[in-house]
PDB file of C-alpha atoms in Angstrom:
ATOM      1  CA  UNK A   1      47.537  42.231  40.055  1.00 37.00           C
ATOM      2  CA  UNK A   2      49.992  39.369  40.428  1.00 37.00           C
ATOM      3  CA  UNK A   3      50.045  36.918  37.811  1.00 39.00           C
ATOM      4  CA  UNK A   4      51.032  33.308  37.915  1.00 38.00           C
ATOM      5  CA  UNK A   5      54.765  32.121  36.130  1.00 36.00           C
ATOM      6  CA  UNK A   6      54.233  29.036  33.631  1.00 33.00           C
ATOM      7  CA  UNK A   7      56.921  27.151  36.673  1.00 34.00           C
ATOM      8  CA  UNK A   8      53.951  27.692  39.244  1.00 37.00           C
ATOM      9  CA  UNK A   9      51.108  26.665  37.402  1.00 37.00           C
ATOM     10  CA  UNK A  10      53.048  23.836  36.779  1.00 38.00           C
ATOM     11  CA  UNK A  11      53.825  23.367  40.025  1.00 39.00           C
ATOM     12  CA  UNK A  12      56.811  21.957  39.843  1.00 38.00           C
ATOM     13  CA  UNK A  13      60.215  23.731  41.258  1.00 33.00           C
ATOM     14  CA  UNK A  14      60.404  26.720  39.180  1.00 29.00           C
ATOM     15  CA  UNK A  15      63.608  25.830  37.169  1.00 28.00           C
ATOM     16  CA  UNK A  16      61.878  22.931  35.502  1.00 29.00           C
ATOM     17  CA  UNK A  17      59.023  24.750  34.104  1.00 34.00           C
ATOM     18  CA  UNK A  18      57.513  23.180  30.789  1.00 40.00           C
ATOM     19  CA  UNK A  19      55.527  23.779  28.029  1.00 45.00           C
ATOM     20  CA  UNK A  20      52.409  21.110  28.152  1.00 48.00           C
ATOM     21  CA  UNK A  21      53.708  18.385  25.209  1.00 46.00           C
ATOM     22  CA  UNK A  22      52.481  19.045  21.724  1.00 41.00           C
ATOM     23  CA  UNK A  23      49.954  16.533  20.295  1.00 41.00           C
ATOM     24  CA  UNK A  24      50.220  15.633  16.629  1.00 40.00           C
ATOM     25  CA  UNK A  25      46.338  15.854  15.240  1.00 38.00           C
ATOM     26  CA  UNK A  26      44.985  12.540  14.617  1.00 38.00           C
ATOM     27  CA  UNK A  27      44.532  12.196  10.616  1.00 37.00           C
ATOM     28  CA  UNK A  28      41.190  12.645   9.732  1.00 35.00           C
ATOM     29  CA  UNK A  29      38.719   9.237   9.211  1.00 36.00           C
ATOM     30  CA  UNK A  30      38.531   7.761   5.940  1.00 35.00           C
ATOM     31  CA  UNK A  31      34.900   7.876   4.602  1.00 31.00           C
ATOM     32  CA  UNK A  32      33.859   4.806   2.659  1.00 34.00           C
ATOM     33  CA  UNK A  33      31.525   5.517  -0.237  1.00 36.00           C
ATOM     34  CA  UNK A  34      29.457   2.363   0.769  1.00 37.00           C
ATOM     35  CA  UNK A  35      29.700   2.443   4.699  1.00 38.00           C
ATOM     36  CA  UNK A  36      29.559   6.336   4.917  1.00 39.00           C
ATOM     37  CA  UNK A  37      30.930   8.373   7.144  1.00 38.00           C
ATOM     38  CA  UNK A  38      33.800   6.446   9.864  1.00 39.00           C
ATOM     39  CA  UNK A  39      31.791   6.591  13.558  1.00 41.00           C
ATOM     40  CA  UNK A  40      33.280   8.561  15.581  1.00 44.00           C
ATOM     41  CA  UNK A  41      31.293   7.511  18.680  1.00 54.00           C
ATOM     42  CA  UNK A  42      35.468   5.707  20.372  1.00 64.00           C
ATOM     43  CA  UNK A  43      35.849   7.293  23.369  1.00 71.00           C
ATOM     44  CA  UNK A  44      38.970   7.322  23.566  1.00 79.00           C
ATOM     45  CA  UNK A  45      39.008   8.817  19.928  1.00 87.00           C
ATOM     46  CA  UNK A  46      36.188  11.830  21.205  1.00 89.00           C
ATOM     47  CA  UNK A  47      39.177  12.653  24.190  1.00 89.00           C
ATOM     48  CA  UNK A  48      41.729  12.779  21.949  1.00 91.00           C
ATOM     49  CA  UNK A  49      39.826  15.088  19.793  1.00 93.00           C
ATOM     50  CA  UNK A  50      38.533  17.194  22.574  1.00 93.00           C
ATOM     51  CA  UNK A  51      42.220  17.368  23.989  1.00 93.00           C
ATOM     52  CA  UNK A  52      43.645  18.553  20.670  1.00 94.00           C
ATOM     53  CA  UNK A  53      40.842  21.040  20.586  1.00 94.00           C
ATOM     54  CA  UNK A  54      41.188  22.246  23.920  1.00 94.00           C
ATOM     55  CA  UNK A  55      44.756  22.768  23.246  1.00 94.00           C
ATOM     56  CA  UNK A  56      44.393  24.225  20.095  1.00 94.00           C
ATOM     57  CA  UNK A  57      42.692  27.491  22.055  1.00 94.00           C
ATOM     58  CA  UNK A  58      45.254  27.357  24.945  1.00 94.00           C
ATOM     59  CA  UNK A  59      47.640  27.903  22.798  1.00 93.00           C
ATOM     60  CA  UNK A  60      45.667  30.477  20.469  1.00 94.00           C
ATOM     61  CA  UNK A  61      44.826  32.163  24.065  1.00 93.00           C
ATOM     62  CA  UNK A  62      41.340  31.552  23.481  1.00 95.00           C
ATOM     63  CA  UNK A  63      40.460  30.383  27.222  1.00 96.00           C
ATOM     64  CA  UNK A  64      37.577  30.906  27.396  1.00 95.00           C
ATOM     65  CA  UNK A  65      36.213  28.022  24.851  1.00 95.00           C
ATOM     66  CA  UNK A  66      39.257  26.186  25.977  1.00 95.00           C
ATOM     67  CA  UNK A  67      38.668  26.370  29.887  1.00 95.00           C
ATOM     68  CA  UNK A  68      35.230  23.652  29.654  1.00 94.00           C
ATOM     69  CA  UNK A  69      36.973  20.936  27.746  1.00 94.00           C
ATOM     70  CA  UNK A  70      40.349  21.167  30.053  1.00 95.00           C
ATOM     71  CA  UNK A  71      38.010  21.112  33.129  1.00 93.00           C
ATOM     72  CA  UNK A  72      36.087  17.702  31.031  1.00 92.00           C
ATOM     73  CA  UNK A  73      39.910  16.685  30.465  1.00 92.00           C
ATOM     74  CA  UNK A  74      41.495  16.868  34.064  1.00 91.00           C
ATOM     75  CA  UNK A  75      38.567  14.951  35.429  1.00 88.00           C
ATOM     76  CA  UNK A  76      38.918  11.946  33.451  1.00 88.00           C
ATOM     77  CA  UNK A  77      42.654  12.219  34.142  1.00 84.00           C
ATOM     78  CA  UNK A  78      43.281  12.764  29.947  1.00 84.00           C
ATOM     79  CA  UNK A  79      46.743  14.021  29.174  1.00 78.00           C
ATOM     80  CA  UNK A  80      46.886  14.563  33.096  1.00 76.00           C
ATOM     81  CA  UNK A  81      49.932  17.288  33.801  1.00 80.00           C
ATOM     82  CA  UNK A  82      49.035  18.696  30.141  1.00 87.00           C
ATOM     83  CA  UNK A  83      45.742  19.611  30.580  1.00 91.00           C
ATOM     84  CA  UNK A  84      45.667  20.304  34.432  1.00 92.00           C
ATOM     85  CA  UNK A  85      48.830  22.871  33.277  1.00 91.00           C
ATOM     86  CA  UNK A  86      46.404  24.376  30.515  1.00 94.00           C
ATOM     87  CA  UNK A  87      43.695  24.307  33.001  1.00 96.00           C
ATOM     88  CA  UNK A  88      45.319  26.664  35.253  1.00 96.00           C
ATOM     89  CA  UNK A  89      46.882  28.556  33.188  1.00 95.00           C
ATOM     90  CA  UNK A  90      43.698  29.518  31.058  1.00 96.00           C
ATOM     91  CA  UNK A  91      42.353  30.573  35.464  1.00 97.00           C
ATOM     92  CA  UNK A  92      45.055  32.930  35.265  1.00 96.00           C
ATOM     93  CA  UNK A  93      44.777  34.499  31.873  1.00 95.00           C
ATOM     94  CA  UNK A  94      41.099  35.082  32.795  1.00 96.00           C
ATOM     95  CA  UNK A  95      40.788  35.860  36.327  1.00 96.00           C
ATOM     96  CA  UNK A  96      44.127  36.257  38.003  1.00 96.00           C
ATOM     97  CA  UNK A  97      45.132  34.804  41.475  1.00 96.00           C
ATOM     98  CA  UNK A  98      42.835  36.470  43.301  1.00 97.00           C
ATOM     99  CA  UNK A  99      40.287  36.604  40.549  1.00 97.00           C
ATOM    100  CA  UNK A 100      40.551  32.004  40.027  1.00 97.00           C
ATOM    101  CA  UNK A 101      40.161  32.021  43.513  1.00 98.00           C
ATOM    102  CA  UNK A 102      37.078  33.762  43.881  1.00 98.00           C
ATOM    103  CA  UNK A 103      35.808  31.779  41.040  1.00 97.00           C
ATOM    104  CA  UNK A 104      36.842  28.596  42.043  1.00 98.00           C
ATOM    105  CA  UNK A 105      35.079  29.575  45.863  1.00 98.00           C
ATOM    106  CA  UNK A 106      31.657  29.896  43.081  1.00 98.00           C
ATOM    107  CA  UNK A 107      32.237  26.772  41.697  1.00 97.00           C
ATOM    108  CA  UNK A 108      32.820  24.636  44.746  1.00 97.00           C
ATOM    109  CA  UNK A 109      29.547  26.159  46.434  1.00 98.00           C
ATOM    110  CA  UNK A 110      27.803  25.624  43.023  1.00 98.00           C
ATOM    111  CA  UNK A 111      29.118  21.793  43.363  1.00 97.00           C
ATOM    112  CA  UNK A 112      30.724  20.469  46.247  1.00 97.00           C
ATOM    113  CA  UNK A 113      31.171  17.420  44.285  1.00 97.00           C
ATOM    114  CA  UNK A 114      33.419  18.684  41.325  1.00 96.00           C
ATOM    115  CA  UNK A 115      36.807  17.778  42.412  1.00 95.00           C
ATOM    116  CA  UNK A 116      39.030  19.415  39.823  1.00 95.00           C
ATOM    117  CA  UNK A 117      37.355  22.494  41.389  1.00 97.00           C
ATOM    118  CA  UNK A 118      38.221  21.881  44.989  1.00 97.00           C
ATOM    119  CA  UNK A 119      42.123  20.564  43.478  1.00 97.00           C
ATOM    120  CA  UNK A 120      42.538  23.683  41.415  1.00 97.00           C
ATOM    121  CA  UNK A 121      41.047  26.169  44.531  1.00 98.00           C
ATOM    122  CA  UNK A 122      43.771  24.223  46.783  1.00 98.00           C
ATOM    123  CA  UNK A 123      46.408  25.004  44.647  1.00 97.00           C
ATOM    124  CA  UNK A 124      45.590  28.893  43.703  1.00 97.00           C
ATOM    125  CA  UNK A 125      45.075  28.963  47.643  1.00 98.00           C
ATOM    126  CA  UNK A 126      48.850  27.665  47.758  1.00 97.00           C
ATOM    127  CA  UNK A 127      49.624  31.300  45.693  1.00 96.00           C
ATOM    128  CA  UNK A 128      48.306  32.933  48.211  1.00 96.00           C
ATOM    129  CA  UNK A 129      50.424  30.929  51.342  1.00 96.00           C
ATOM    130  CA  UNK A 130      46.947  29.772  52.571  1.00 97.00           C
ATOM    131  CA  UNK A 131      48.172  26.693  53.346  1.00 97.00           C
ATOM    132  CA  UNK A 132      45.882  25.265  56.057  1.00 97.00           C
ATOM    133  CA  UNK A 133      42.860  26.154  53.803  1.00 98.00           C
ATOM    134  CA  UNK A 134      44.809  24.822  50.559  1.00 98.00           C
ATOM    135  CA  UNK A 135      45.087  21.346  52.085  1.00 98.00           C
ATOM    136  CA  UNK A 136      41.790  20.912  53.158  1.00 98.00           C
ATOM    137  CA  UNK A 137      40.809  21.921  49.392  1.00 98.00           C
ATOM    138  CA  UNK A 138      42.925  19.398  47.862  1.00 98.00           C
ATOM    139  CA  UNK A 139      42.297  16.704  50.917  1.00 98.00           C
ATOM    140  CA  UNK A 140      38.531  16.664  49.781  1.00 98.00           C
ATOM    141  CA  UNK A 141      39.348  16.191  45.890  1.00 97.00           C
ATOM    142  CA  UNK A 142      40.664  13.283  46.714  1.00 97.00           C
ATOM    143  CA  UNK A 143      38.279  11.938  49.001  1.00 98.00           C
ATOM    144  CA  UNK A 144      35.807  12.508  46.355  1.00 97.00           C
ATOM    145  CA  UNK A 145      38.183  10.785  43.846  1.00 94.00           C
ATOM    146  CA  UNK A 146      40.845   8.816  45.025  1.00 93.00           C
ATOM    147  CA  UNK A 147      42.620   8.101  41.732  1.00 89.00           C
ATOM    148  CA  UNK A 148      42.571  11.896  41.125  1.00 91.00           C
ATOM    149  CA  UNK A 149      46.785  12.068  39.984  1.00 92.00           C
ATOM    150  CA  UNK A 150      46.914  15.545  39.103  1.00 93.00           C
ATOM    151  CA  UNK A 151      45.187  16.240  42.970  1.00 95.00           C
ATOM    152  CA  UNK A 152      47.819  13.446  44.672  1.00 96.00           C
ATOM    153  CA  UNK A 153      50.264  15.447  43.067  1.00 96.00           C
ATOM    154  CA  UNK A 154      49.117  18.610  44.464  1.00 97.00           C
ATOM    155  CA  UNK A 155      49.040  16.939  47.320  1.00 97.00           C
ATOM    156  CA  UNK A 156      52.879  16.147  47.356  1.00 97.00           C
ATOM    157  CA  UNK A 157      53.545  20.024  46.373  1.00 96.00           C
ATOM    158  CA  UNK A 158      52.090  21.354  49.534  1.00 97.00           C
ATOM    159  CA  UNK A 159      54.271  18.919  51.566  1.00 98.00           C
ATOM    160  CA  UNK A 160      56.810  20.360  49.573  1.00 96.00           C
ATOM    161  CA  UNK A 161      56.428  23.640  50.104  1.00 96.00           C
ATOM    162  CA  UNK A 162      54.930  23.390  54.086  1.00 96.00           C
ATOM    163  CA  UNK A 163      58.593  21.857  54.524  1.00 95.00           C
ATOM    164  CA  UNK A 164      57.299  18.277  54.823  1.00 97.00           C
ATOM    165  CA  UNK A 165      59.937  16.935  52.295  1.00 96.00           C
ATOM    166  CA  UNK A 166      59.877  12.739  53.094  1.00 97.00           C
ATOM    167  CA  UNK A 167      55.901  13.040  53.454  1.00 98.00           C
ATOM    168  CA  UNK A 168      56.178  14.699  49.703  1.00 98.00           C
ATOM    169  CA  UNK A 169      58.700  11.777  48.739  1.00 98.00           C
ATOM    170  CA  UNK A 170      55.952   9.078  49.815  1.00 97.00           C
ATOM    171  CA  UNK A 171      53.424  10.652  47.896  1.00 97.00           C
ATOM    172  CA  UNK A 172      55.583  10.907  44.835  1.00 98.00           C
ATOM    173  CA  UNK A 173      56.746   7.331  45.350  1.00 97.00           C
ATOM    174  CA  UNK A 174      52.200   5.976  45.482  1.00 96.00           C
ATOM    175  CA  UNK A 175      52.257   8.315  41.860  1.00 96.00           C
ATOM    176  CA  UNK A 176      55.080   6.475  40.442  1.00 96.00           C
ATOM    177  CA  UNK A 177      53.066   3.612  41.313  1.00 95.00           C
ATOM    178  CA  UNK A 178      50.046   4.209  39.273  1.00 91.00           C
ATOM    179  CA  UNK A 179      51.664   6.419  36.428  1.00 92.00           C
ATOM    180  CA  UNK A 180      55.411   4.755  36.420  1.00 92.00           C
ATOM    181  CA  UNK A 181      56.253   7.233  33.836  1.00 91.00           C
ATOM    182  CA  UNK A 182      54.865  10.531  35.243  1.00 93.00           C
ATOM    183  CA  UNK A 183      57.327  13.264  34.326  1.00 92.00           C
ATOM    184  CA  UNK A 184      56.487  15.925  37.354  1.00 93.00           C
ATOM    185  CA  UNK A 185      56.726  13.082  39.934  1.00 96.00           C
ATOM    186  CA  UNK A 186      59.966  11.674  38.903  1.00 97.00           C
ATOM    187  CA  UNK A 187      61.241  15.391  38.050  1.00 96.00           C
ATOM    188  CA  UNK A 188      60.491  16.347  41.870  1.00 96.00           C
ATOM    189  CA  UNK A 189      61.342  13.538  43.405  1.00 97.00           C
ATOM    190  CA  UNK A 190      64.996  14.021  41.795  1.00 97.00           C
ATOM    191  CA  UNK A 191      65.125  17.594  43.641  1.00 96.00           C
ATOM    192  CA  UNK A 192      63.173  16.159  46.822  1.00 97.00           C
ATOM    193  CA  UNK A 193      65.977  13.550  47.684  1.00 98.00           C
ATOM    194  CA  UNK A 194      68.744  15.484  46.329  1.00 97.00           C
ATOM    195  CA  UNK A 195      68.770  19.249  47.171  1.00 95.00           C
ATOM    196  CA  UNK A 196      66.160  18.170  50.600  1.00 95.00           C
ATOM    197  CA  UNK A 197      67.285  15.003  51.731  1.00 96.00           C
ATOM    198  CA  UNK A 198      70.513  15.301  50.398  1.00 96.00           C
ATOM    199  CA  UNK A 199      70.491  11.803  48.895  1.00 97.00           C
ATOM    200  CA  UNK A 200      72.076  11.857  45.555  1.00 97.00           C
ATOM    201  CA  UNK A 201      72.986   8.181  44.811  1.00 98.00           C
ATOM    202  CA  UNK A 202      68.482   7.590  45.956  1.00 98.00           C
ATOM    203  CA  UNK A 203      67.880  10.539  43.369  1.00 98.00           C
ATOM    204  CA  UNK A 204      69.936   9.698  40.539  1.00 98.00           C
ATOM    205  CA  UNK A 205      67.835   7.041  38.918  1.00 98.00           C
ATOM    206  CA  UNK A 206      64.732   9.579  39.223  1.00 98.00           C
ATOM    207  CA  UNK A 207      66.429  11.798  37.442  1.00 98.00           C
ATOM    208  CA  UNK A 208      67.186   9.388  34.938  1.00 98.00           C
ATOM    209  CA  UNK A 209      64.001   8.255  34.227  1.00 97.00           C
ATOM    210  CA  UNK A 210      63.155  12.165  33.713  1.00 97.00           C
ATOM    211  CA  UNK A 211      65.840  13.340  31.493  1.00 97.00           C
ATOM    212  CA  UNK A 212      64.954  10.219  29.336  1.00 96.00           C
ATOM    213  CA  UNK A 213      64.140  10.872  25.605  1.00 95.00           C
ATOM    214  CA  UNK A 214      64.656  14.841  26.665  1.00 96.00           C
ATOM    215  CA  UNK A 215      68.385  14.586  27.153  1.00 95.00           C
ATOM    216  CA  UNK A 216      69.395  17.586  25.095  1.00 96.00           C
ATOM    217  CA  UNK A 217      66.345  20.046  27.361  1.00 96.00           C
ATOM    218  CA  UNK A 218      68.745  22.211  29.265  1.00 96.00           C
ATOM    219  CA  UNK A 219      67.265  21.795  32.527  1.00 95.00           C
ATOM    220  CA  UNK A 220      66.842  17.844  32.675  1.00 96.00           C
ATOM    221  CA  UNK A 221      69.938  17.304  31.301  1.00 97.00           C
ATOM    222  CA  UNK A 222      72.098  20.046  33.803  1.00 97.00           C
ATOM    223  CA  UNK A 223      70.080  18.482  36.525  1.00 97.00           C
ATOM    224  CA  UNK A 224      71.160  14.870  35.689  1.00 98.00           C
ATOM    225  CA  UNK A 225      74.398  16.129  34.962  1.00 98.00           C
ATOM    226  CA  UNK A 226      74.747  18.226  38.262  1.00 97.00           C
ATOM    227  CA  UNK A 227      73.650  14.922  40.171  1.00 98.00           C
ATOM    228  CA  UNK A 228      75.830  12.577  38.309  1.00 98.00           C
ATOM    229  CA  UNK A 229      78.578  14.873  39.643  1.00 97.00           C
ATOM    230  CA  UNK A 230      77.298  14.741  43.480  1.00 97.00           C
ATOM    231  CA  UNK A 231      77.566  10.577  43.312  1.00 98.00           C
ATOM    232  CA  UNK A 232      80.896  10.924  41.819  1.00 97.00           C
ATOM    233  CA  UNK A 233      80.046  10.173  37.827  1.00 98.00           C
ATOM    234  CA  UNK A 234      82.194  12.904  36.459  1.00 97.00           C
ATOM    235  CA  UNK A 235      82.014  11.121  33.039  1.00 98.00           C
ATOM    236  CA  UNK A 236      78.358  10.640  32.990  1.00 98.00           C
ATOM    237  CA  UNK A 237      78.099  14.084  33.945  1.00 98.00           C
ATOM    238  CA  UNK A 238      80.006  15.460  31.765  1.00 97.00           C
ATOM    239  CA  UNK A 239      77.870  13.392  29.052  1.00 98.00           C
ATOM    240  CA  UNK A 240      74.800  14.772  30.138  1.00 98.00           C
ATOM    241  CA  UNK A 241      76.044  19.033  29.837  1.00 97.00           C
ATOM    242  CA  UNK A 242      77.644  17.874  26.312  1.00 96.00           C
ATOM    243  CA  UNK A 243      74.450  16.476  25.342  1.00 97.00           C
ATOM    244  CA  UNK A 244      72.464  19.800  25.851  1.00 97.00           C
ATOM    245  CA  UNK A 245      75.298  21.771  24.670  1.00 95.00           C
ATOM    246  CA  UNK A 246      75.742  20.110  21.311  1.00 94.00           C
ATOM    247  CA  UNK A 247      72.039  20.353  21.045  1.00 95.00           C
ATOM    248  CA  UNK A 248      72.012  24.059  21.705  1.00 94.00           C
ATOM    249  CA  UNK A 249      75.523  25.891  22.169  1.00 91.00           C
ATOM    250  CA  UNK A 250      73.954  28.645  23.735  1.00 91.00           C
ATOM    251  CA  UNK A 251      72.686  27.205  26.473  1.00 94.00           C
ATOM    252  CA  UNK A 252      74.075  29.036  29.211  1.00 93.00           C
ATOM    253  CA  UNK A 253      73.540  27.018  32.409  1.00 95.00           C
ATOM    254  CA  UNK A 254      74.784  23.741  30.344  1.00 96.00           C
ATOM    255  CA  UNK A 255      77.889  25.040  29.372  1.00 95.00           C
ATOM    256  CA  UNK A 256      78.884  27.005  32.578  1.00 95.00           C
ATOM    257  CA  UNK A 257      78.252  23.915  34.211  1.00 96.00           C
ATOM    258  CA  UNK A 258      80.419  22.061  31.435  1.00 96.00           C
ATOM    259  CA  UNK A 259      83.075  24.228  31.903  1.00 95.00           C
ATOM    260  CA  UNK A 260      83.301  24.078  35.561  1.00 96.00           C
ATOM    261  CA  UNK A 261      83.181  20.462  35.747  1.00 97.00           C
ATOM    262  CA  UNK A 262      86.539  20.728  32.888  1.00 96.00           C
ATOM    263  CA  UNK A 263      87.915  23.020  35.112  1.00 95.00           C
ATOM    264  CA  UNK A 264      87.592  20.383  38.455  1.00 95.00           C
ATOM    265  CA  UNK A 265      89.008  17.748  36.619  1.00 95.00           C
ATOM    266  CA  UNK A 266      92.100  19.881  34.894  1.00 95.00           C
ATOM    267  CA  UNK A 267      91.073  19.806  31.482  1.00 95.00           C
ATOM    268  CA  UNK A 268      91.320  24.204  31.529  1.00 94.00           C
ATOM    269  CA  UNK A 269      91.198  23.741  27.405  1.00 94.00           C
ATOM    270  CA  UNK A 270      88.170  22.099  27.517  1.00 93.00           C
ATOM    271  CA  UNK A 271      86.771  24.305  30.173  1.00 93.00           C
ATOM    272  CA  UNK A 272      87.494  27.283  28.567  1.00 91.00           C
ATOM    273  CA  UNK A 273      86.251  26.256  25.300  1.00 90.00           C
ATOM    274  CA  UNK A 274      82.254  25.337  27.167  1.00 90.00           C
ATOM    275  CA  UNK A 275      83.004  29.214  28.862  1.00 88.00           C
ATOM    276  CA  UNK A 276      83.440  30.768  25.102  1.00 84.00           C
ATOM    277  CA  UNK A 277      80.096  29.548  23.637  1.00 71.00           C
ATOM    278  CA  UNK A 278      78.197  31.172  26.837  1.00 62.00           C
ATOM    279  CA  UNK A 279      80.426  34.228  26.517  1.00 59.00           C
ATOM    280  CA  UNK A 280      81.334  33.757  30.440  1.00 49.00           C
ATOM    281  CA  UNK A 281      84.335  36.171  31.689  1.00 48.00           C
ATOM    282  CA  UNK A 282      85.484  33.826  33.811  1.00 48.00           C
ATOM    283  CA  UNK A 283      89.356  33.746  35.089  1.00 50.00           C
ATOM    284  CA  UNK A 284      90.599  29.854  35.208  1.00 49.00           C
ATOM    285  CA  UNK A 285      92.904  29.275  38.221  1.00 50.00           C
ATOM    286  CA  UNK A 286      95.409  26.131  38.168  1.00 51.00           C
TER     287      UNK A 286
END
């Protein structure tokens, strides 16, 4: 049976596939010998538990007390890309493609009105190139909730991958609106304008605002990097590979890319020394 890559459940293009972010556990509450035991009746302090929880079994591949809380998780829109990843993921592990979608078909006729079920049967639908069927799945998540971001963003995906690049862009742009800060929208719409609508100089400060505080990950900083170069910021590029590279020597696509942009701009020490660390045969011609 065909199993799902971490890149697709993620559903982002598959070279920027990520693990969902650790969470630090919350110390526990003090107890007070007068008061007694600290409430824990916060909500937000119950989500963060039941997120850390959840997680805690993902990552133990124990999906099947994990798969509840994510479901609880994704609808209130907790830890969004995290838990929707974890979400799918866990469909995978237990039921394969074929397998999620058959269960999610159960769930939806169960209860038309759960819309992480009708976003997550769009989007295993979309693994199967169902695409008419996958739209209308995702289409009525969001008419049943409208500020559902992980179902906009599956939304922008299948314009994605049904060719409908600039409808994908808009939809990426109204996410950015509502989560400024959201890491698969920004991530995509760096590849969107660049690699689809060949925009570079539009992309670059998407890709920017992804590679931010993750500068030394390989593949946001080769993809800034890689950009930088396409609007003419050889120096800023350059920056970006040596940031992954002194972070991790070994990583391959960084220095290749290192040592081809040294080799462009005539600097063949340089560029040979970024080929040694990723042990690249490669023949430098003046």
């Amino acid at each position: 049976m065909r199993r799902l890559s971490t890149a697709l459940l993620l559903l982002t293009a598959p070279a920027f596939a990520q693990e969902p972010t650790p969470v630090a556990p919350t110390a526990p509450a003090e107890r007070s010998e007068s008061n007694g035991p600290t409430p824990t009746d916060d909500p937000a302090s119950e989500k963060r538990a039941l997120f850390e929880a959840a997680m805690t079994d993902y990552a133990g591949n124990r999906c099947e007390q994990a798969l509840g809380p994510l479901k609880t998780l994704v609808a209130a829109g907790y830890h969004g890309s995290d838990s929707a990843m974890a979400l799918r993921a866990c469909y995978d592990k237990l039921y394969g493609i074929e397998g999620s979608v058959t269960k999610l078909r159960a769930e939806v006729a169960a209860n038309p009105d759960d819309p992480v079920a009708h976003s997550n049967l769009g989007v295993f639908l979309m693994f199967q190139q169902q695409w008419e069927e996958a739209q209308k799945e995702v289409l009525k998540a969001l008419a049943l909730n409208p500020k559902d971001v992980d179902a906009k963003l599956n939304l922008a995906w299948w314009y994605a991958q049904v060719g409908q690049s600039r409808a994908a862009v808009r939809e990426h742009e109204a996410i950015l609106v509502l989560e400024p800060g959201n890491k698969r929208s920004l991530i995509e719409l760096c590849t969107l304008l660049a690699e689809r609508e060949n925009d570079p100089k539009r992309a670059l400060p998407y890709c920017e605002q992804h590679a931010a505080g993750i500068e030394t990950n390989e593949i946001a900083g080769v993809t800034l990097g890689l950009v930088r170069m396409r609007v003419g910021d050889l120096d800023g590029a350059e920056k970006a590979f040596l940031r992954v590279v002194e972070a991790d020597p070994a990583a391959r696509t960084a220095t290749l890319s290192l040592g081809h942009l040294r080799q462009y701009r005539g600097d063949f020490a340089g560029a040979q020394s970024a080929f040694s660390y990723s042990r690249a045969d490669i023949e430098l011609v003046d």
